[in-house]
Structures are given as structure tokens and as C-alpha cells.
PDB file of C-alpha atoms in Angstrom:
ATOM      1  CA  UNK V   5     167.792  83.720  40.739  1.00  0.00           C
ATOM      2  CA  UNK V   6     167.501  81.468  37.740  1.00  0.00           C
ATOM      3  CA  UNK V   7     170.304  79.090  38.634  1.00  0.00           C
ATOM      4  CA  UNK V   8     172.090  77.484  41.561  1.00  0.00           C
ATOM      5  CA  UNK V   9     173.943  80.103  43.546  1.00  0.00           C
ATOM      6  CA  UNK V  10     176.947  79.398  45.748  1.00  0.00           C
ATOM      7  CA  UNK V  11     178.788  81.663  48.150  1.00  0.00           C
ATOM      8  CA  UNK V  12     181.459  82.611  48.734  1.00  0.00           C
ATOM      9  CA  UNK V  13     182.984  82.016  45.295  1.00  0.00           C
ATOM     10  CA  UNK V  14     186.448  82.126  46.819  1.00  0.00           C
ATOM     11  CA  UNK V  15     187.539  81.440  50.381  1.00  0.00           C
ATOM     12  CA  UNK V  16     191.035  81.443  51.830  1.00  0.00           C
ATOM     13  CA  UNK V  17     191.332  79.875  55.262  1.00  0.00           C
ATOM     14  CA  UNK V  18     194.214  79.294  57.616  1.00  0.00           C
ATOM     15  CA  UNK V  19     194.775  75.696  58.617  1.00  0.00           C
ATOM     16  CA  UNK V  20     192.596  74.882  61.595  1.00  0.00           C
ATOM     17  CA  UNK V  21     189.930  77.450  60.793  1.00  0.00           C
ATOM     18  CA  UNK V  22     186.266  76.505  60.370  1.00  0.00           C
ATOM     19  CA  UNK V  23     184.528  77.413  57.097  1.00  0.00           C
ATOM     20  CA  UNK V  24     180.911  77.426  55.930  1.00  0.00           C
ATOM     21  CA  UNK V  25     179.892  77.250  52.282  1.00  0.00           C
ATOM     22  CA  UNK V  26     176.381  78.122  51.212  1.00  0.00           C
ATOM     23  CA  UNK V  27     174.229  76.787  48.386  1.00  0.00           C
ATOM     24  CA  UNK V  28     170.964  78.299  47.147  1.00  0.00           C
ATOM     25  CA  UNK V  29     169.380  75.705  44.854  1.00  0.00           C
ATOM     26  CA  UNK V  30     166.854  76.449  42.148  1.00  0.00           C
ATOM     27  CA  UNK V  31     163.540  77.223  43.822  1.00  0.00           C
ATOM     28  CA  UNK V  32     161.381  74.137  44.282  1.00  0.00           C
ATOM     29  CA  UNK V  33     164.132  71.648  43.547  1.00  0.00           C
ATOM     30  CA  UNK V  34     163.766  68.559  45.689  1.00  0.00           C
ATOM     31  CA  UNK V  35     167.249  67.071  45.499  1.00  0.00           C
ATOM     32  CA  UNK V  36     170.498  68.749  46.463  1.00  0.00           C
ATOM     33  CA  UNK V  37     174.008  67.375  46.089  1.00  0.00           C
ATOM     34  CA  UNK V  38     177.449  68.454  47.240  1.00  0.00           C
ATOM     35  CA  UNK V  39     180.592  67.483  45.343  1.00  0.00           C
ATOM     36  CA  UNK V  40     184.283  68.119  45.966  1.00  0.00           C
ATOM     37  CA  UNK V  41     186.564  68.716  42.986  1.00  0.00           C
ATOM     38  CA  UNK V  42     190.328  68.683  43.435  1.00  0.00           C
ATOM     39  CA  UNK V  43     192.507  70.365  40.836  1.00  0.00           C
ATOM     40  CA  UNK V  44     192.601  68.347  37.611  1.00  0.00           C
ATOM     41  CA  UNK V  45     190.124  65.742  38.849  1.00  0.00           C
ATOM     42  CA  UNK V  46     186.458  65.043  38.261  1.00  0.00           C
ATOM     43  CA  UNK V  47     183.907  65.981  40.916  1.00  0.00           C
ATOM     44  CA  UNK V  48     183.648  63.537  43.840  1.00  0.00           C
ATOM     45  CA  UNK V  49     180.290  62.974  45.524  1.00  0.00           C
ATOM     46  CA  UNK V  50     180.032  64.131  49.129  1.00  0.00           C
ATOM     47  CA  UNK V  51     176.400  64.056  50.221  1.00  0.00           C
ATOM     48  CA  UNK V  52     172.785  64.107  49.010  1.00  0.00           C
ATOM     49  CA  UNK V  53     169.576  65.640  50.381  1.00  0.00           C
ATOM     50  CA  UNK V  54     166.004  64.982  49.385  1.00  0.00           C
ATOM     51  CA  UNK V  55     164.153  67.981  50.788  1.00  0.00           C
ATOM     52  CA  UNK V  56     165.500  68.353  54.351  1.00  0.00           C
ATOM     53  CA  UNK V  57     166.490  64.713  54.736  1.00  0.00           C
ATOM     54  CA  UNK V  58     170.141  63.809  54.271  1.00  0.00           C
ATOM     55  CA  UNK V  59     169.753  60.458  52.535  1.00  0.00           C
ATOM     56  CA  UNK V  60     173.392  59.772  51.741  1.00  0.00           C
ATOM     57  CA  UNK V  61     176.535  61.145  53.350  1.00  0.00           C
ATOM     58  CA  UNK V  62     178.831  58.333  52.365  1.00  0.00           C
ATOM     59  CA  UNK V  63     181.189  60.630  50.469  1.00  0.00           C
ATOM     60  CA  UNK V  64     182.036  62.962  53.342  1.00  0.00           C
ATOM     61  CA  UNK V  65     185.770  62.385  53.858  1.00  0.00           C
ATOM     62  CA  UNK V  66     185.834  62.793  57.630  1.00  0.00           C
ATOM     63  CA  UNK V  67     183.774  63.842  60.614  1.00  0.00           C
ATOM     64  CA  UNK V  68     185.124  67.352  60.120  1.00  0.00           C
ATOM     65  CA  UNK V  69     182.675  67.706  57.237  1.00  0.00           C
ATOM     66  CA  UNK V  70     179.043  68.409  58.017  1.00  0.00           C
ATOM     67  CA  UNK V  71     176.145  69.417  55.756  1.00  0.00           C
ATOM     68  CA  UNK V  72     172.629  70.545  56.520  1.00  0.00           C
ATOM     69  CA  UNK V  73     169.489  71.643  54.702  1.00  0.00           C
ATOM     70  CA  UNK V  74     167.122  72.389  57.591  1.00  0.00           C
ATOM     71  CA  UNK V  75     164.169  73.785  55.637  1.00  0.00           C
ATOM     72  CA  UNK V  76     164.626  71.814  52.460  1.00  0.00           C
ATOM     73  CA  UNK V  77     165.966  74.724  50.424  1.00  0.00           C
ATOM     74  CA  UNK V  78     169.279  76.440  51.269  1.00  0.00           C
ATOM     75  CA  UNK V  79     172.113  74.121  52.258  1.00  0.00           C
ATOM     76  CA  UNK V  80     175.351  74.747  54.128  1.00  0.00           C
ATOM     77  CA  UNK V  81     178.500  72.653  53.975  1.00  0.00           C
ATOM     78  CA  UNK V  82     180.658  73.176  57.031  1.00  0.00           C
ATOM     79  CA  UNK V  83     184.258  72.097  57.356  1.00  0.00           C
ATOM     80  CA  UNK V  84     185.788  72.201  60.811  1.00  0.00           C
ATOM     81  CA  UNK V  85     189.496  72.533  61.542  1.00  0.00           C
ATOM     82  CA  UNK V  86     190.395  72.820  57.870  1.00  0.00           C
ATOM     83  CA  UNK V  87     193.453  71.004  56.548  1.00  0.00           C
ATOM     84  CA  UNK V  88     195.475  71.687  53.410  1.00  0.00           C
ATOM     85  CA  UNK V  89     194.030  68.589  51.736  1.00  0.00           C
ATOM     86  CA  UNK V  90     190.585  70.210  51.984  1.00  0.00           C
ATOM     87  CA  UNK V  91     191.648  72.726  49.319  1.00  0.00           C
ATOM     88  CA  UNK V  92     189.296  72.151  46.392  1.00  0.00           C
ATOM     89  CA  UNK V  93     186.278  73.507  44.579  1.00  0.00           C
ATOM     90  CA  UNK V  94     183.045  72.571  46.322  1.00  0.00           C
ATOM     91  CA  UNK V  95     180.165  72.199  43.894  1.00  0.00           C
ATOM     92  CA  UNK V  96     176.484  72.218  44.723  1.00  0.00           C
ATOM     93  CA  UNK V  97     173.840  70.816  42.382  1.00  0.00           C
ATOM     94  CA  UNK V  98     170.080  70.542  42.511  1.00  0.00           C
ATOM     95  CA  UNK V  99     167.415  68.574  40.693  1.00  0.00           C
ATOM     96  CA  UNK V 100     163.645  68.950  40.513  1.00  0.00           C
ATOM     97  CA  UNK V 101     163.215  65.230  41.078  1.00  0.00           C
ATOM     98  CA  UNK V 102     163.853  62.951  44.005  1.00  0.00           C
ATOM     99  CA  UNK V 103     164.510  59.252  44.178  1.00  0.00           C
ATOM    100  CA  UNK V 104     166.258  57.223  41.508  1.00  0.00           C
ATOM    101  CA  UNK V 105     167.647  58.708  38.337  1.00  0.00           C
ATOM    102  CA  UNK V 106     167.900  62.290  39.483  1.00  0.00           C
ATOM    103  CA  UNK V 107     170.809  62.549  37.085  1.00  0.00           C
ATOM    104  CA  UNK V 108     169.872  65.751  35.234  1.00  0.00           C
ATOM    105  CA  UNK V 109     171.496  68.047  37.746  1.00  0.00           C
ATOM    106  CA  UNK V 110     171.919  71.798  37.671  1.00  0.00           C
ATOM    107  CA  UNK V 111     175.279  72.854  39.078  1.00  0.00           C
ATOM    108  CA  UNK V 112     176.434  76.075  40.640  1.00  0.00           C
ATOM    109  CA  UNK V 113     179.786  77.607  39.767  1.00  0.00           C
ATOM    110  CA  UNK V 114     181.347  76.300  42.946  1.00  0.00           C
ATOM    111  CA  UNK V 115     183.165  77.683  45.956  1.00  0.00           C
ATOM    112  CA  UNK V 116     186.947  77.504  45.683  1.00  0.00           C
ATOM    113  CA  UNK V 117     188.506  76.849  49.083  1.00  0.00           C
ATOM    114  CA  UNK V 118     192.218  77.365  49.616  1.00  0.00           C
ATOM    115  CA  UNK V 119     193.656  76.299  52.955  1.00  0.00           C
ATOM    116  CA  UNK V 120     197.043  77.780  53.775  1.00  0.00           C
TER     117      UNK V 120
ATOM    118  CA  UNK A  11     177.851  53.043  40.720  1.00  0.00           C
ATOM    119  CA  UNK A  12     179.573  51.253  37.867  1.00  0.00           C
ATOM    120  CA  UNK A  13     182.581  52.926  36.313  1.00  0.00           C
ATOM    121  CA  UNK A  14     183.118  54.291  32.826  1.00  0.00           C
ATOM    122  CA  UNK A  15     186.251  54.514  30.695  1.00  0.00           C
ATOM    123  CA  UNK A  16     187.001  57.463  28.447  1.00  0.00           C
ATOM    124  CA  UNK A  17     190.081  58.651  26.554  1.00  0.00           C
ATOM    125  CA  UNK A  18     191.978  61.261  28.524  1.00  0.00           C
ATOM    126  CA  UNK A  19     192.057  63.809  25.718  1.00  0.00           C
ATOM    127  CA  UNK A  20     190.977  64.416  22.130  1.00  0.00           C
ATOM    128  CA  UNK A  21     191.417  67.136  19.529  1.00  0.00           C
ATOM    129  CA  UNK A  22     188.866  68.221  16.968  1.00  0.00           C
ATOM    130  CA  UNK A  23     188.974  70.780  14.165  1.00  0.00           C
ATOM    131  CA  UNK A  24     186.490  73.621  14.388  1.00  0.00           C
ATOM    132  CA  UNK A  25     183.393  72.906  12.281  1.00  0.00           C
ATOM    133  CA  UNK A  26     183.977  69.172  12.213  1.00  0.00           C
ATOM    134  CA  UNK A  27     182.056  66.571  14.182  1.00  0.00           C
ATOM    135  CA  UNK A  28     183.496  65.592  17.544  1.00  0.00           C
ATOM    136  CA  UNK A  29     182.889  61.954  18.455  1.00  0.00           C
ATOM    137  CA  UNK A  30     183.592  61.168  22.100  1.00  0.00           C
ATOM    138  CA  UNK A  31     183.575  57.476  23.039  1.00  0.00           C
ATOM    139  CA  UNK A  32     182.748  55.939  26.394  1.00  0.00           C
ATOM    140  CA  UNK A  33     182.958  52.387  27.620  1.00  0.00           C
ATOM    141  CA  UNK A  34     180.509  51.324  30.322  1.00  0.00           C
ATOM    142  CA  UNK A  35     180.699  47.554  30.076  1.00  0.00           C
ATOM    143  CA  UNK A  36     179.366  46.936  33.605  1.00  0.00           C
ATOM    144  CA  UNK A  37     176.274  49.107  33.291  1.00  0.00           C
ATOM    145  CA  UNK A  38     173.122  47.718  34.910  1.00  0.00           C
ATOM    146  CA  UNK A  39     169.892  47.258  32.982  1.00  0.00           C
ATOM    147  CA  UNK A  40     168.120  50.192  34.600  1.00  0.00           C
ATOM    148  CA  UNK A  41     171.025  52.638  34.671  1.00  0.00           C
ATOM    149  CA  UNK A  42     170.954  55.591  32.329  1.00  0.00           C
ATOM    150  CA  UNK A  43     173.973  56.965  30.511  1.00  0.00           C
ATOM    151  CA  UNK A  44     174.489  60.675  31.174  1.00  0.00           C
ATOM    152  CA  UNK A  45     176.878  63.113  29.548  1.00  0.00           C
ATOM    153  CA  UNK A  46     178.008  66.337  31.169  1.00  0.00           C
ATOM    154  CA  UNK A  47     180.665  68.827  30.240  1.00  0.00           C
ATOM    155  CA  UNK A  48     182.687  71.248  32.299  1.00  0.00           C
ATOM    156  CA  UNK A  49     184.127  74.395  30.834  1.00  0.00           C
ATOM    157  CA  UNK A  50     187.067  75.840  32.715  1.00  0.00           C
ATOM    158  CA  UNK A  51     186.125  77.429  36.074  1.00  0.00           C
ATOM    159  CA  UNK A  52     182.448  76.575  35.701  1.00  0.00           C
ATOM    160  CA  UNK A  53     180.237  73.876  37.187  1.00  0.00           C
ATOM    161  CA  UNK A  54     179.366  70.822  35.087  1.00  0.00           C
ATOM    162  CA  UNK A  55     176.603  71.295  32.522  1.00  0.00           C
ATOM    163  CA  UNK A  56     174.118  68.600  31.541  1.00  0.00           C
ATOM    164  CA  UNK A  57     174.237  67.634  27.855  1.00  0.00           C
ATOM    165  CA  UNK A  58     172.103  64.566  27.212  1.00  0.00           C
ATOM    166  CA  UNK A  59     171.130  61.181  28.594  1.00  0.00           C
ATOM    167  CA  UNK A  60     169.681  57.891  27.356  1.00  0.00           C
ATOM    168  CA  UNK A  61     168.798  54.369  28.389  1.00  0.00           C
ATOM    169  CA  UNK A  62     169.006  52.229  25.245  1.00  0.00           C
ATOM    170  CA  UNK A  63     167.684  54.286  22.345  1.00  0.00           C
ATOM    171  CA  UNK A  64     169.731  56.886  20.533  1.00  0.00           C
ATOM    172  CA  UNK A  65     168.913  60.416  21.601  1.00  0.00           C
ATOM    173  CA  UNK A  66     169.322  63.849  20.035  1.00  0.00           C
ATOM    174  CA  UNK A  67     168.815  67.341  21.363  1.00  0.00           C
ATOM    175  CA  UNK A  68     169.930  70.834  20.427  1.00  0.00           C
ATOM    176  CA  UNK A  69     173.382  70.262  21.876  1.00  0.00           C
ATOM    177  CA  UNK A  70     174.374  66.774  20.799  1.00  0.00           C
ATOM    178  CA  UNK A  71     173.483  63.243  19.781  1.00  0.00           C
ATOM    179  CA  UNK A  72     173.975  60.138  21.885  1.00  0.00           C
ATOM    180  CA  UNK A  73     174.526  56.785  20.234  1.00  0.00           C
ATOM    181  CA  UNK A  74     174.258  53.764  22.540  1.00  0.00           C
ATOM    182  CA  UNK A  75     175.305  50.324  21.306  1.00  0.00           C
ATOM    183  CA  UNK A  76     172.722  47.567  21.308  1.00  0.00           C
ATOM    184  CA  UNK A  77     174.468  45.730  24.144  1.00  0.00           C
ATOM    185  CA  UNK A  78     174.663  49.061  26.074  1.00  0.00           C
ATOM    186  CA  UNK A  79     178.319  48.486  26.850  1.00  0.00           C
ATOM    187  CA  UNK A  80     179.465  51.650  25.148  1.00  0.00           C
ATOM    188  CA  UNK A  81     178.206  54.937  23.814  1.00  0.00           C
ATOM    189  CA  UNK A  82     179.368  57.876  21.709  1.00  0.00           C
ATOM    190  CA  UNK A  83     178.559  61.525  22.197  1.00  0.00           C
ATOM    191  CA  UNK A  84     178.496  63.432  18.927  1.00  0.00           C
ATOM    192  CA  UNK A  85     178.865  67.201  18.659  1.00  0.00           C
ATOM    193  CA  UNK A  86     177.932  67.648  14.987  1.00  0.00           C
ATOM    194  CA  UNK A  87     179.740  70.927  14.298  1.00  0.00           C
ATOM    195  CA  UNK A  88     182.255  71.629  17.045  1.00  0.00           C
ATOM    196  CA  UNK A  89     183.049  75.252  17.873  1.00  0.00           C
ATOM    197  CA  UNK A  90     185.835  76.734  19.969  1.00  0.00           C
ATOM    198  CA  UNK A  91     183.321  77.154  22.795  1.00  0.00           C
ATOM    199  CA  UNK A  92     182.918  73.374  22.941  1.00  0.00           C
ATOM    200  CA  UNK A  93     186.431  73.058  24.380  1.00  0.00           C
ATOM    201  CA  UNK A  94     185.787  71.430  27.759  1.00  0.00           C
ATOM    202  CA  UNK A  95     186.092  68.249  29.792  1.00  0.00           C
ATOM    203  CA  UNK A  96     183.327  65.800  28.852  1.00  0.00           C
ATOM    204  CA  UNK A  97     182.125  63.277  31.417  1.00  0.00           C
ATOM    205  CA  UNK A  98     180.281  60.056  30.634  1.00  0.00           C
ATOM    206  CA  UNK A  99     178.423  58.646  33.638  1.00  0.00           C
ATOM    207  CA  UNK A 100     176.130  55.731  34.209  1.00  0.00           C
ATOM    208  CA  UNK A 101     173.961  56.607  37.116  1.00  0.00           C
ATOM    209  CA  UNK A 102     171.489  55.399  39.622  1.00  0.00           C
ATOM    210  CA  UNK A 103     170.597  57.808  42.350  1.00  0.00           C
ATOM    211  CA  UNK A 104     173.601  60.055  42.077  1.00  0.00           C
ATOM    212  CA  UNK A 105     176.299  60.799  39.583  1.00  0.00           C
ATOM    213  CA  UNK A 106     179.792  59.400  39.952  1.00  0.00           C
ATOM    214  CA  UNK A 107     182.161  61.361  37.763  1.00  0.00           C
ATOM    215  CA  UNK A 108     185.367  59.867  36.437  1.00  0.00           C
ATOM    216  CA  UNK A 109     188.243  61.738  34.869  1.00  0.00           C
ATOM    217  CA  UNK A 110     186.433  62.610  31.645  1.00  0.00           C
ATOM    218  CA  UNK A 111     187.811  63.466  28.189  1.00  0.00           C
ATOM    219  CA  UNK A 112     189.466  66.812  27.675  1.00  0.00           C
ATOM    220  CA  UNK A 113     188.258  67.946  24.239  1.00  0.00           C
ATOM    221  CA  UNK A 114     190.278  70.652  22.556  1.00  0.00           C
ATOM    222  CA  UNK A 115     188.603  72.255  19.548  1.00  0.00           C
ATOM    223  CA  UNK A 116     191.202  73.904  17.334  1.00  0.00           C
ATOM    224  CA  UNK A 117     190.738  76.582  14.677  1.00  0.00           C
TER     225      UNK A 117
END
């Protein structure tokens, strides 16, 4: 596709369930980012990949959150034992550049997670 | 990343220029200023960025003060579709979003 694609768009999980959110970046894009956006707030950085290497995971809120990009294209964000505070929109973004100043990012529409 | 300060909300009349200010007094010399906007239920959309010179593209103009401590995003002829949250970011390797300015364009 022409843009960043995320799936599922909507996910309802029971507390304690594991969830996996998928991101298909724009083909050939080197950098991939995950953000978490709570209702009424700006996006919060979670983690960053350059190709298959996870260069920064400082924003992951706990060890229940795990992200991977094994072949340097598609990425999956996994949340284990979901809690109600994990309810948010999870945004994926990609950029054709790596390294510093990758700031012109292309965002997907997000995956809205609701934990009951 | 250094933080930015923006007004929480602004109104603008349709067809008029919308001027959105941003304070980034702690910006580093090599950090760019980026502007994004987020329309309801969509992902953020890149608008424009600059280092120290003013910039213009088909969407907007960016005016950066000489001391680089603040900038203004200008939408020259705001339309109803420009209603969104506008984020000003100064960025190194990744973007750190703040709360942004909620711009409401009114008929």
C-alpha cells in the first residue's frame, strides 16, 4: 500500500490477555517508531527500530511490552497480561532515513486498544 | 529532547490566517523544529520543518526567530478541514510530542 498500515484498527481485550499489534511500514523505509497515545494526550514515544535493530526502547512502560522487527520491515508490538492502563491508541510511524533527524515521519492510523 | 510550550487552544475564522505560536527556548543548535497536526481519529501528519531559516511549502509557512527560541506556524487561509491539534516539536533522533494546540476553525 501507499501508506503505513496498522492492524487491527480496534482491539478489545480482557484484563490479563496478551495482544499483538502489527505495523506494515512504507516499503523501503529504514526507521520505524511506536508511540502510545492516551485519550486527550499527545503521542508518547515507546521504541525505535533502524532496520531490524531496536536502537531505543526507553519508552516502553514495563517489561510486559515487547516489540520486534525481525526482517527490517513489518513490526509487531506485543503487550502481555494487559492492564486497564494499557488502553490507548498505538501509533506506528516510519521514515525513509535512519540516524539523526529522522523527524519527517509517516504515521499509520493507529490501533485502538481497550482493556476491560 | 527539549520541551516546547504551546497554547492549549485557539480559534480562527474560516478564510483568515491562523498563526500558531511555539516556544522552544531550550532548543539545541542542531535541533530542527518540526510541526505536525492530528485530525480527529487519524495519525499525526507532517506539515513542515526548519532549522533557522523561514520555510514555506504548500501547506504552511514556518517563521523561526533569529535566536531560535520560538517559532510560528502560519496557515495562510484556514479552512474547516484545518481543525486539528497542532504539535510543535524540536527533535533529534525521535519526536517527543507535547500537548499541542487545539485549533478550531469556525465558519
